[in-house]
Short mmCIF file of C-alpha atoms and ligand atoms in Angstrom, two decimals:
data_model
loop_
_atom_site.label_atom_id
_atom_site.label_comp_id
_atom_site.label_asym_id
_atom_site.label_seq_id
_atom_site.Cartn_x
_atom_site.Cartn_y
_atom_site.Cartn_z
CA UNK A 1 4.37 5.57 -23.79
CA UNK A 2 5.64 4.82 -20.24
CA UNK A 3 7.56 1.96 -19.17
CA UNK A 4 7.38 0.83 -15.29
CA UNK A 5 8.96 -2.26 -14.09
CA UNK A 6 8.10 -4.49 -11.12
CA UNK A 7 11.05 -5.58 -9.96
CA UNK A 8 11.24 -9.44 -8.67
CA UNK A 9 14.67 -10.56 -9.82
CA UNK A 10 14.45 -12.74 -12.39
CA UNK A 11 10.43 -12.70 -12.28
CA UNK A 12 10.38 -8.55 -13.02
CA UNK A 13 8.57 -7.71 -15.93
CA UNK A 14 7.10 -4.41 -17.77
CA UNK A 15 4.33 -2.44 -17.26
CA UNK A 16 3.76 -0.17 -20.38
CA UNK A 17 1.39 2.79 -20.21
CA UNK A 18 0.16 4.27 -22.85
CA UNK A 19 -2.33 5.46 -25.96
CA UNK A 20 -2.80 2.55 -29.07
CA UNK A 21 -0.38 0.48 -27.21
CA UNK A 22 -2.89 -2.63 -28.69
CA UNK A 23 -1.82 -2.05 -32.05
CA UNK A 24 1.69 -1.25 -31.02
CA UNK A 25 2.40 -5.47 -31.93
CA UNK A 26 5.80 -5.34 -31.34
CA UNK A 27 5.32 -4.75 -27.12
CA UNK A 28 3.94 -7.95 -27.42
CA UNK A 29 6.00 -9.92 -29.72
CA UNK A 30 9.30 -9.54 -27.39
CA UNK A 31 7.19 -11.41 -24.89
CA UNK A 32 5.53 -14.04 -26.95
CA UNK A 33 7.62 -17.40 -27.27
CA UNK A 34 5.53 -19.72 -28.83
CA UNK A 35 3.63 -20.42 -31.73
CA UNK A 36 0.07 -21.15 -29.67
CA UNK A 37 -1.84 -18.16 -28.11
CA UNK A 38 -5.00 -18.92 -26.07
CA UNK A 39 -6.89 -15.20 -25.77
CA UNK A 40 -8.67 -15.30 -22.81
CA UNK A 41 -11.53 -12.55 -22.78
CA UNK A 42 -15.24 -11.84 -21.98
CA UNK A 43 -18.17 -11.31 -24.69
CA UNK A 44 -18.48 -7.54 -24.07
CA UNK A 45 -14.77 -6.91 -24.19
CA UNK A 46 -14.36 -9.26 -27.31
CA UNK A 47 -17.17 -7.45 -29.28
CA UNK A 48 -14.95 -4.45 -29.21
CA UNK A 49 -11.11 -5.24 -28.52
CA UNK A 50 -10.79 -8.74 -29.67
CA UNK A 51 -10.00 -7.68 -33.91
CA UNK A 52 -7.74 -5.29 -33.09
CA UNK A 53 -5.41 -7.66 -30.62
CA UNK A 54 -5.51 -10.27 -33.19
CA UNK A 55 -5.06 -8.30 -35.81
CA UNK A 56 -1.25 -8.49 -36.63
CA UNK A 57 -0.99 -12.06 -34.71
CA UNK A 58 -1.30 -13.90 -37.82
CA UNK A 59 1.78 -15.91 -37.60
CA UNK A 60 0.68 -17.37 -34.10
CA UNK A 61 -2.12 -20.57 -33.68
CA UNK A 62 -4.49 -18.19 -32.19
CA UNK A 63 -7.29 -19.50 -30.03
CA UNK A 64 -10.05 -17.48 -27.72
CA UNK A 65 -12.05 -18.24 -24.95
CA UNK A 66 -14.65 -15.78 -24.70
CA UNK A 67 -16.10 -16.19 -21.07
CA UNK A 68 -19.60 -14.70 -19.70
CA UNK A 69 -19.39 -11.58 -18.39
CA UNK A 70 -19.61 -11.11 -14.93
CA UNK A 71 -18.20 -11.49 -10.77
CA UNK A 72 -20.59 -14.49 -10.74
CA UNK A 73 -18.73 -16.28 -13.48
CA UNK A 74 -15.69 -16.05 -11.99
CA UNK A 75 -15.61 -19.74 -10.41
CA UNK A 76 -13.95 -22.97 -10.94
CA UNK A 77 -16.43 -24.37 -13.53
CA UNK A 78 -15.20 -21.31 -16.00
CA UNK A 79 -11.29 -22.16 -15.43
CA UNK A 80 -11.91 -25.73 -16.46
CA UNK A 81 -13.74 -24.33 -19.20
CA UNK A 82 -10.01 -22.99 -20.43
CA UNK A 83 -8.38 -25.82 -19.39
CA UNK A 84 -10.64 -27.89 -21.56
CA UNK A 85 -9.34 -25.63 -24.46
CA UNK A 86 -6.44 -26.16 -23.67
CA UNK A 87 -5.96 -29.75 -23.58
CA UNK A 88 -8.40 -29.57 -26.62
CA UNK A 89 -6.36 -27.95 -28.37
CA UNK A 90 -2.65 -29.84 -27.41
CA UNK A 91 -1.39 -26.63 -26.02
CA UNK A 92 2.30 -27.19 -24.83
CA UNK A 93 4.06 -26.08 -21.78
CA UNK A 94 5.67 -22.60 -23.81
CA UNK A 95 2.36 -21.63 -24.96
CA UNK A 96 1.30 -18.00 -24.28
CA UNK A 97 -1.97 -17.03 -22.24
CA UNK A 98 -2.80 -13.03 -23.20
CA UNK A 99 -5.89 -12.26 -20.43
CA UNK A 100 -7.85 -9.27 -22.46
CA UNK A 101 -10.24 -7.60 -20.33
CA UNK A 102 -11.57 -6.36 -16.75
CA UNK A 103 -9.94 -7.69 -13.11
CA UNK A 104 -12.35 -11.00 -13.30
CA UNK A 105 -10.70 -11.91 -16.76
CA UNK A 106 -7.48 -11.32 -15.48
CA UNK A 107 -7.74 -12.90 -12.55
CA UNK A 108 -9.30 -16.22 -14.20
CA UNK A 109 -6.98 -16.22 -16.64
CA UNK A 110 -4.06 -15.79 -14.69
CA UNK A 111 -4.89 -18.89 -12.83
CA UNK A 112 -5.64 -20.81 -15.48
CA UNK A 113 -2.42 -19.78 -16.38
CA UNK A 114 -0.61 -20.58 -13.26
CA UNK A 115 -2.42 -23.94 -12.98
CA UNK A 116 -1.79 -25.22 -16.53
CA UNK A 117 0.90 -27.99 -16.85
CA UNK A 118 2.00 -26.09 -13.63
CA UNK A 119 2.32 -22.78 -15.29
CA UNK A 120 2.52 -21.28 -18.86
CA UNK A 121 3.86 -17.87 -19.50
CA UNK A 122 0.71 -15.21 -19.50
CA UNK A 123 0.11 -11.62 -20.48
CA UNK A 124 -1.95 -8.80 -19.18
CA UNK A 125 -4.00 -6.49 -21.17
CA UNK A 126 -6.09 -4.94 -18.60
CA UNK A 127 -9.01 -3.00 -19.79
CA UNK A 128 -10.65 -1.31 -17.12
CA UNK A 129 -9.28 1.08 -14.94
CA UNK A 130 -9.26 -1.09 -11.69
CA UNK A 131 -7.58 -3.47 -13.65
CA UNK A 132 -5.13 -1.07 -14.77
CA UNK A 133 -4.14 0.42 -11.61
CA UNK A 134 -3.91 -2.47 -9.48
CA UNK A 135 -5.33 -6.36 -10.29
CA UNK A 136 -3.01 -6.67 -13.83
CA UNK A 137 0.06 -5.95 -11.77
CA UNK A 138 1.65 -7.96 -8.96
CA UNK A 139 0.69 -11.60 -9.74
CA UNK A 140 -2.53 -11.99 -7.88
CA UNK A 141 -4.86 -14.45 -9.09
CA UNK A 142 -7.97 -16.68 -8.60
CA UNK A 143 -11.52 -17.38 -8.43
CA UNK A 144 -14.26 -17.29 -6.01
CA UNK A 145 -15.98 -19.66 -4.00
CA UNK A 146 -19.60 -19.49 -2.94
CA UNK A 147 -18.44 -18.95 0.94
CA UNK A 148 -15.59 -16.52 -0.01
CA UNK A 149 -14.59 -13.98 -2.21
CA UNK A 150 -11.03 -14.68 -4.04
CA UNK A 151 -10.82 -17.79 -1.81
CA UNK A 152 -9.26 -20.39 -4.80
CA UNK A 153 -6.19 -18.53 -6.38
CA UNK A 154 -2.81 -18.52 -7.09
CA UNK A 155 0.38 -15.98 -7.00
CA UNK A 156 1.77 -15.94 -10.59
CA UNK A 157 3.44 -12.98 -12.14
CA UNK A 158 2.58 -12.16 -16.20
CA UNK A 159 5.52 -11.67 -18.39
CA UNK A 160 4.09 -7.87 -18.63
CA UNK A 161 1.33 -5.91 -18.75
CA UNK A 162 -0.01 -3.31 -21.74
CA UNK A 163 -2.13 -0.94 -20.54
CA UNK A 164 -4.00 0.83 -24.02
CA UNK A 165 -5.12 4.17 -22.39
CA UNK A 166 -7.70 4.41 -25.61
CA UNK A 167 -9.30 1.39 -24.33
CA UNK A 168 -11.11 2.99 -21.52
CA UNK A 169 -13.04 5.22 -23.85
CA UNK A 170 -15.99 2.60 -23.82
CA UNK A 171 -16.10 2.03 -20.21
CA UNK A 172 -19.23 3.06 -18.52
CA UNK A 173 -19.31 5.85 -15.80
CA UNK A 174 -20.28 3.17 -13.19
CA UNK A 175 -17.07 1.38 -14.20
CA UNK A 176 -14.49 3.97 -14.46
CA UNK A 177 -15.53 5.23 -10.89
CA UNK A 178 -15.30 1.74 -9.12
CA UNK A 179 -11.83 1.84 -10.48
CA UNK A 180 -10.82 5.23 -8.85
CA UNK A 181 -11.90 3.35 -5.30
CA UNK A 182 -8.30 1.69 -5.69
CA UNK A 183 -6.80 5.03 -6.92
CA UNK A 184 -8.01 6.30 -3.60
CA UNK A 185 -6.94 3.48 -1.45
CA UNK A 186 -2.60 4.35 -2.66
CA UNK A 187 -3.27 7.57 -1.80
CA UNK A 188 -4.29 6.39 1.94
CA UNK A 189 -2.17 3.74 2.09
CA UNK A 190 0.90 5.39 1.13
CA UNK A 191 0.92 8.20 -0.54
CA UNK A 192 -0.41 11.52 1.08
CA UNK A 193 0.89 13.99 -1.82
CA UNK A 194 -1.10 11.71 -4.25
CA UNK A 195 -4.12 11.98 -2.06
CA UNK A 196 -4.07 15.55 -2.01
CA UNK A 197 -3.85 15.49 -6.01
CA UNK A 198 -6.92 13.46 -6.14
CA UNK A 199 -8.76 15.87 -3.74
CA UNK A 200 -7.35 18.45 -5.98
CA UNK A 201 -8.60 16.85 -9.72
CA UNK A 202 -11.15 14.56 -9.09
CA UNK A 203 -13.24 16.45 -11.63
CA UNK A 204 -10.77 16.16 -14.18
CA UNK A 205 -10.59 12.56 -13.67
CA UNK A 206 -14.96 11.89 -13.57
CA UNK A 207 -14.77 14.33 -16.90
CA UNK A 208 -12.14 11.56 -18.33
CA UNK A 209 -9.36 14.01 -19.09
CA UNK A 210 -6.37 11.72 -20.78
CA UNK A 211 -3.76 13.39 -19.15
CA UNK A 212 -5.63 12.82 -15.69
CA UNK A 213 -6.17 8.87 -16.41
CA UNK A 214 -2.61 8.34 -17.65
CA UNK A 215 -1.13 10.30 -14.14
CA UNK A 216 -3.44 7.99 -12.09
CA UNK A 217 -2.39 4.93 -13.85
CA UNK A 218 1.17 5.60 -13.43
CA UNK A 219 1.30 6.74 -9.84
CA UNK A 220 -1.01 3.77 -8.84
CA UNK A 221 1.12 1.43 -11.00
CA UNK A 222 4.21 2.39 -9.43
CA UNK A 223 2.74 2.18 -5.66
CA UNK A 224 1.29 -1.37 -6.39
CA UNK A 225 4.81 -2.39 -8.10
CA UNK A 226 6.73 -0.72 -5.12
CA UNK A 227 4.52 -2.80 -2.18
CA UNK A 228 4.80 -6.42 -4.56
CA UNK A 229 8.53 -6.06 -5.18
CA UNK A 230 8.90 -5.47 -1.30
CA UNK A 231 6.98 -8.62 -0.41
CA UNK A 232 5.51 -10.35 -2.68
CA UNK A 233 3.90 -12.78 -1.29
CA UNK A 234 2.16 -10.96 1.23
CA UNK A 235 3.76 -11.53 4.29
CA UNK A 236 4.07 -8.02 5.23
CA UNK A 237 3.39 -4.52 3.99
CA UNK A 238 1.41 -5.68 0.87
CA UNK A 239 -1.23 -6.53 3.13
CA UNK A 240 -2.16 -2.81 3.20
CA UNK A 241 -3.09 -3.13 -0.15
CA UNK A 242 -6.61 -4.74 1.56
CA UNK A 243 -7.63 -1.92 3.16
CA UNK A 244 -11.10 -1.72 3.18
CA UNK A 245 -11.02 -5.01 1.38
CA UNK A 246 -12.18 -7.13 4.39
CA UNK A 247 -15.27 -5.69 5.09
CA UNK A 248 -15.86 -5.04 1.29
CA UNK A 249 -15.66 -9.06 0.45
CA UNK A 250 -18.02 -9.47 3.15
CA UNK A 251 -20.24 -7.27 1.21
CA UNK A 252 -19.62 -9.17 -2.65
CA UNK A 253 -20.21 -12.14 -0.85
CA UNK A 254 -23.12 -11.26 1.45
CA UNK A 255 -25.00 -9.48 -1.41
CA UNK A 256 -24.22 -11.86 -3.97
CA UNK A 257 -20.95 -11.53 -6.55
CA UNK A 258 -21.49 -8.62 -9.23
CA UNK A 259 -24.73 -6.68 -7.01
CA UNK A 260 -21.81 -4.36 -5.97
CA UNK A 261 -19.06 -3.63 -8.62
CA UNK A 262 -15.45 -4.63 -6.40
CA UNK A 263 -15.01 -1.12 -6.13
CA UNK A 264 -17.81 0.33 -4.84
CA UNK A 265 -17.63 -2.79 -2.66
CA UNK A 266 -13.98 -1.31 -1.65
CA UNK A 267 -14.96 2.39 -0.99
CA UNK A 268 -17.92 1.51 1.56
CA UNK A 269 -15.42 -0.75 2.92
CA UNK A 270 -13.28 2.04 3.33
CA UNK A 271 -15.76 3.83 4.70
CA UNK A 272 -16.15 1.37 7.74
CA UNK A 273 -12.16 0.70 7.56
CA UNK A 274 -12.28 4.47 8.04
CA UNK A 275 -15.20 4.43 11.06
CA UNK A 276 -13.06 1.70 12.87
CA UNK A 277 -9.59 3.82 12.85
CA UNK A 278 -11.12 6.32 14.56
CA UNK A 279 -13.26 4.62 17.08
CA UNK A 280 -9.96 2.97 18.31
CA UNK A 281 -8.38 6.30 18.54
CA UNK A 282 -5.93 5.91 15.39
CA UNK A 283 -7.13 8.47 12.83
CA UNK A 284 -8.23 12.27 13.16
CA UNK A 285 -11.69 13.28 12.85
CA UNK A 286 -10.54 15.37 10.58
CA UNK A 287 -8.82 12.81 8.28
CA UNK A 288 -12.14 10.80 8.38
CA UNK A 289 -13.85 14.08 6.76
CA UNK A 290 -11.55 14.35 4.23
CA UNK A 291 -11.79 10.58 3.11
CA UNK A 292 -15.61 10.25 3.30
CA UNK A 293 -15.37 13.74 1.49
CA UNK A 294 -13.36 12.34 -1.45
CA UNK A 295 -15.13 9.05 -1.92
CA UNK A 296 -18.60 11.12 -2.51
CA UNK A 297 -16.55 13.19 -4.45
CA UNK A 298 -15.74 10.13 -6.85
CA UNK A 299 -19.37 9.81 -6.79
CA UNK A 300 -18.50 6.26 -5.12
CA UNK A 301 -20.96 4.80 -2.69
CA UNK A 302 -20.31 5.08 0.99
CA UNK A 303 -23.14 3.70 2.49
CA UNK A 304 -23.41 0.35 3.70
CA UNK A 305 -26.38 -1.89 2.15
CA UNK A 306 -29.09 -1.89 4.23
CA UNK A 307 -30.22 -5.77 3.84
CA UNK A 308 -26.70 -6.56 5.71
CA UNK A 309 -26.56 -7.15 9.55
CA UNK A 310 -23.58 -7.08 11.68
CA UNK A 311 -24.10 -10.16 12.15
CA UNK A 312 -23.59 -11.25 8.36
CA UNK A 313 -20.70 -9.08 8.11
CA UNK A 314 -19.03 -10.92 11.05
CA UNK A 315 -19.79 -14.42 9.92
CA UNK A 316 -18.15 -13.38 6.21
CA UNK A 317 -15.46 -11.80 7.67
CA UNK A 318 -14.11 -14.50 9.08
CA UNK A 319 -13.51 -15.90 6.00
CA UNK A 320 -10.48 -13.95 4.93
CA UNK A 321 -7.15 -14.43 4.51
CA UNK A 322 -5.42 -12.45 6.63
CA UNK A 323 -7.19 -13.96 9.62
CA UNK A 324 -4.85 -16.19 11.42
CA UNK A 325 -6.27 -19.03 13.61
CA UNK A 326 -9.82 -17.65 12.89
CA UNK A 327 -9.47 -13.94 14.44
CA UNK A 328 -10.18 -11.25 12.10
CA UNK A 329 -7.58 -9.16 11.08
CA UNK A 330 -7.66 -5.62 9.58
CA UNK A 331 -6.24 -3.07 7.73
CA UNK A 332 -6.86 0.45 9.37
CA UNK A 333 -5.23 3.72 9.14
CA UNK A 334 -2.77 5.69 11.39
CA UNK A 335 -3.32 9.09 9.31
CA UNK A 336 -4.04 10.10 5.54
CA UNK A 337 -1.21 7.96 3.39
CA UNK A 338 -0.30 5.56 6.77
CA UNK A 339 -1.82 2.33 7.05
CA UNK A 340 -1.25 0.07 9.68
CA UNK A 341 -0.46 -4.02 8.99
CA UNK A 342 -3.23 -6.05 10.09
CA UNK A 343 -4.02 -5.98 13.63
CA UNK A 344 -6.76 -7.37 15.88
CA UNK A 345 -9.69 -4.99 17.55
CA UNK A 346 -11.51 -5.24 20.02
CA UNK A 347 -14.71 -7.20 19.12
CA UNK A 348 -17.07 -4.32 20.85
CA UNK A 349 -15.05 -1.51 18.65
CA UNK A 350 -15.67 -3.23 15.98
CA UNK A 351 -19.05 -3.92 16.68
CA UNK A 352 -19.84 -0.47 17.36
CA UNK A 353 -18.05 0.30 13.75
CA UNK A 354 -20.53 -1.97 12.24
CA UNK A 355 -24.14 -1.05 13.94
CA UNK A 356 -23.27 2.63 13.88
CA UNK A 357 -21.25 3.35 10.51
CA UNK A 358 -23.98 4.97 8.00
CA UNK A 359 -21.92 6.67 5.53
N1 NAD B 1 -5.65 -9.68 -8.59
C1 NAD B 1 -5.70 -8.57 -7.90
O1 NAD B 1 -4.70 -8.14 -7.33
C2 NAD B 1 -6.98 -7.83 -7.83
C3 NAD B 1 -7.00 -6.51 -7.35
C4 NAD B 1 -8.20 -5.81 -7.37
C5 NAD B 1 -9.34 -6.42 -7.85
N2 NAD B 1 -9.30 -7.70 -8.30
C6 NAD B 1 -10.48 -8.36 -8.85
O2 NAD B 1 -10.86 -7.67 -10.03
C7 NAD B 1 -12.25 -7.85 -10.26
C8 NAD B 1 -12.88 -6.54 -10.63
O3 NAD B 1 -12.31 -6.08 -11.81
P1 NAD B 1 -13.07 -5.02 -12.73
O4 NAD B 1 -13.57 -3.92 -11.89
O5 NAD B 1 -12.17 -4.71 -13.85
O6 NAD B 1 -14.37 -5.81 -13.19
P2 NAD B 1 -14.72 -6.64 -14.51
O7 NAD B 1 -13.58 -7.42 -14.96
O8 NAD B 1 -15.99 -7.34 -14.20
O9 NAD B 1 -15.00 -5.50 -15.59
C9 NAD B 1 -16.04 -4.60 -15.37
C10 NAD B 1 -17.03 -4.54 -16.53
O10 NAD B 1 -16.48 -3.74 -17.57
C11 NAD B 1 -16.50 -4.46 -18.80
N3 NAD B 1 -15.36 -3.99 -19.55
C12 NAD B 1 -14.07 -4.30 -19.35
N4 NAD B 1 -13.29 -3.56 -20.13
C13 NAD B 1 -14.09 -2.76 -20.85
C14 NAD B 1 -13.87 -1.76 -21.83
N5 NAD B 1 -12.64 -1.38 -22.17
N6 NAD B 1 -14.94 -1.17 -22.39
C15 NAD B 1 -16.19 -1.50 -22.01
N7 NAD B 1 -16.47 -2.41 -21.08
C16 NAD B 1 -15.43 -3.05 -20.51
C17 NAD B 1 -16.47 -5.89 -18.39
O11 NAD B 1 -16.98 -6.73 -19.40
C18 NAD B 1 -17.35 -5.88 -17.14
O12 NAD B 1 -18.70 -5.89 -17.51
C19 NAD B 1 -12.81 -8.45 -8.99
O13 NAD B 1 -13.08 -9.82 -9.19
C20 NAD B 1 -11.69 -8.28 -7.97
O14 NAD B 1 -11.70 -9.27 -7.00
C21 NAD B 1 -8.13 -8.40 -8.30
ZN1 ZN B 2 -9.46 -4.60 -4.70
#
């Protein structure tokens, strides 16, 4: 097992890595400080996680909340749904929220958790890749809104996060790949040598190799808990973490939440994000090759839907928040591994970016 740490003073906490870390109770028990546990999860992850987390909790009031599965249940009527439970059940201040499952049962029950009696200590157990590489760690968390994706939410760190490495086996192809869309977007953030190494095993990754999964975990893991412990509230340089994200909202919005996984979302996003650095004269032609190149490598989509006009995509992306006073703001790219902090374009560049960018 590996043990990263995000480091936020007297908010750090844990990140362990590793294979039949769920049964591994102890991990857990050194962060559970109450005698109430509210398991937040979703049907399909409950049918096949949900025994073995509570198995060995026996001396805890355990309760679950077993939400729909999907992006389009991710509202506000679902979170009072929890905090229903809650109050149902007389859950005190010390109680301990454990959020089992994808980014959307994270992310719900991390604000629940941060909303609660104005907080109650909360742990991830992030069971999809994308969840394990970057929404379990670095406090993020919310809901949608009909006009916005992520729009309702709160920053609230967890009191750690267990990554089980075995609980991936039963993802779906379609799932594990959205994931690697995040993988992708370190490497161009940040970290050039780690971009290479994905150009270099993407294979071994889409074949599921264990050794591959655990690497990308780590690395990713270790950028995201680098760029949060520099600024984490987002004033700054964790704002790169949204490249691509801007125009890839406008898409989960404009095509309705869960038609586009988030990450497939992401990568055409990147795609345009990719389009636009290079119109403006940022990034090599030769860098946008190599991106586009390893995003159909991942077998992730790079081609914008079809139903969506400019026109949408302008009107939802100006519902995002990085925009300040209403101008859009971006996250493009300097080179492979060098993002810029958001910045303003030209409305004609970007324009052009979004009648001409096919994929
Ligand atoms: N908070 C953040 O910093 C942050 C960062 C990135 C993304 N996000 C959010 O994360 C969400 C996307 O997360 P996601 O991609 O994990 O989607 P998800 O939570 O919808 O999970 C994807 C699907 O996989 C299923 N699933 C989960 N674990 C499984 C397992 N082990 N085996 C089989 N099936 C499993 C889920 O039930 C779901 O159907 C989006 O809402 C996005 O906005 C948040
Ligand atoms: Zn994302």
């Amino acid at each position: 097992m590996k043990e990263l740490k995000v480091d936020l003073k007297d908010k750090s906490y844990p990140i362990y890595i590793g294979s039949g870390l769920l049964s591994k109770k102890e991990l857990l028990l050194k962060h559970i400080k109450s005698k109430q546990i509210l398991i937040v999860t979703n049907s399909t992850v409950a049918s096949f996680y949900l025994k073995d987390l509570i198995q060995g909790l026996e001396q805890f009031n355990v309760e679950v909340i077993e939400l729909p599965d999907g992006e389009q249940y991710k509202n506000i009527e679902y979170i009072n749904q929890i905090f229903d439970l809650l109050l149902e059940k007389k859950f005190s201040r010390n109680s301990t929220l454990i959020a089992l499952g994808g980014g959307v049962v994270g992310d719900m029950g991390g604000f629940a958790a941060a909303c609660y009696q104005r907080g109650i200590p909360f742990i991830q157990i992030p069971t999809t890749v994308l969840a394990q590489v970057d929404s379990s760690v670095g406090g993020k968390t919310g809901v949608n809104h009909a006009l916005g994706k992520n729009m309702i939410g709160a920053f609230y760190q967890p009191q750690c996060v267990l990554a089980d490495m075995d609980v991936l086996d039963t993802l779906d192809d379609r799932q594990l790949i959205a994931g690697l869309a995040e993988v992708i977007k370190y490497g161009l953030i940040r970290d050039l040598p780690f971009f290479e190494w994905l150009e270099k095993n993407i294979d071994l990754l889409l074949a599921r190799d264990k050794d591959a999964l655990t690497y990308i975990i780590e690395r990713s893991c270790i950028n995201k808990a680098e760029v949060v412990a520099e600024d984490e509230y987002e004033s700054g340089i964790r704002a790169t973490l949204n490249l691509g994200h801007t125009f890839g909202h406008a898409i989960e919005t404009g095509m309705g939440y869960g038609k586009y996984l988030h990450g497939e979302a992401v990568a055409i996003g990147i795609g345009y994000a990719t389009d636009l650095s290079h119109r403006i004269g940022r990034l090599s032609s030769a860098d946008v090759d190599r991106i586009i190149a390893l995003l159909k490598q991942a077998q992730l989509p790079v081609i914008p839907p079809k139903e969506m006009t400019p026109t949408q995509f302008i009107e939802l992306m100006t519902v995002d928040k990085k925009n300040v006073d209403g101008n859009i703001k971006l996250i493009l790219l300097d080179a492979i591994g060098k993002a810029t902090l958001p910045m303003c374009v030209e409305d004609t560049m970007l324009e052009q970016t979004l009648e001409n960018y096919a994929g």
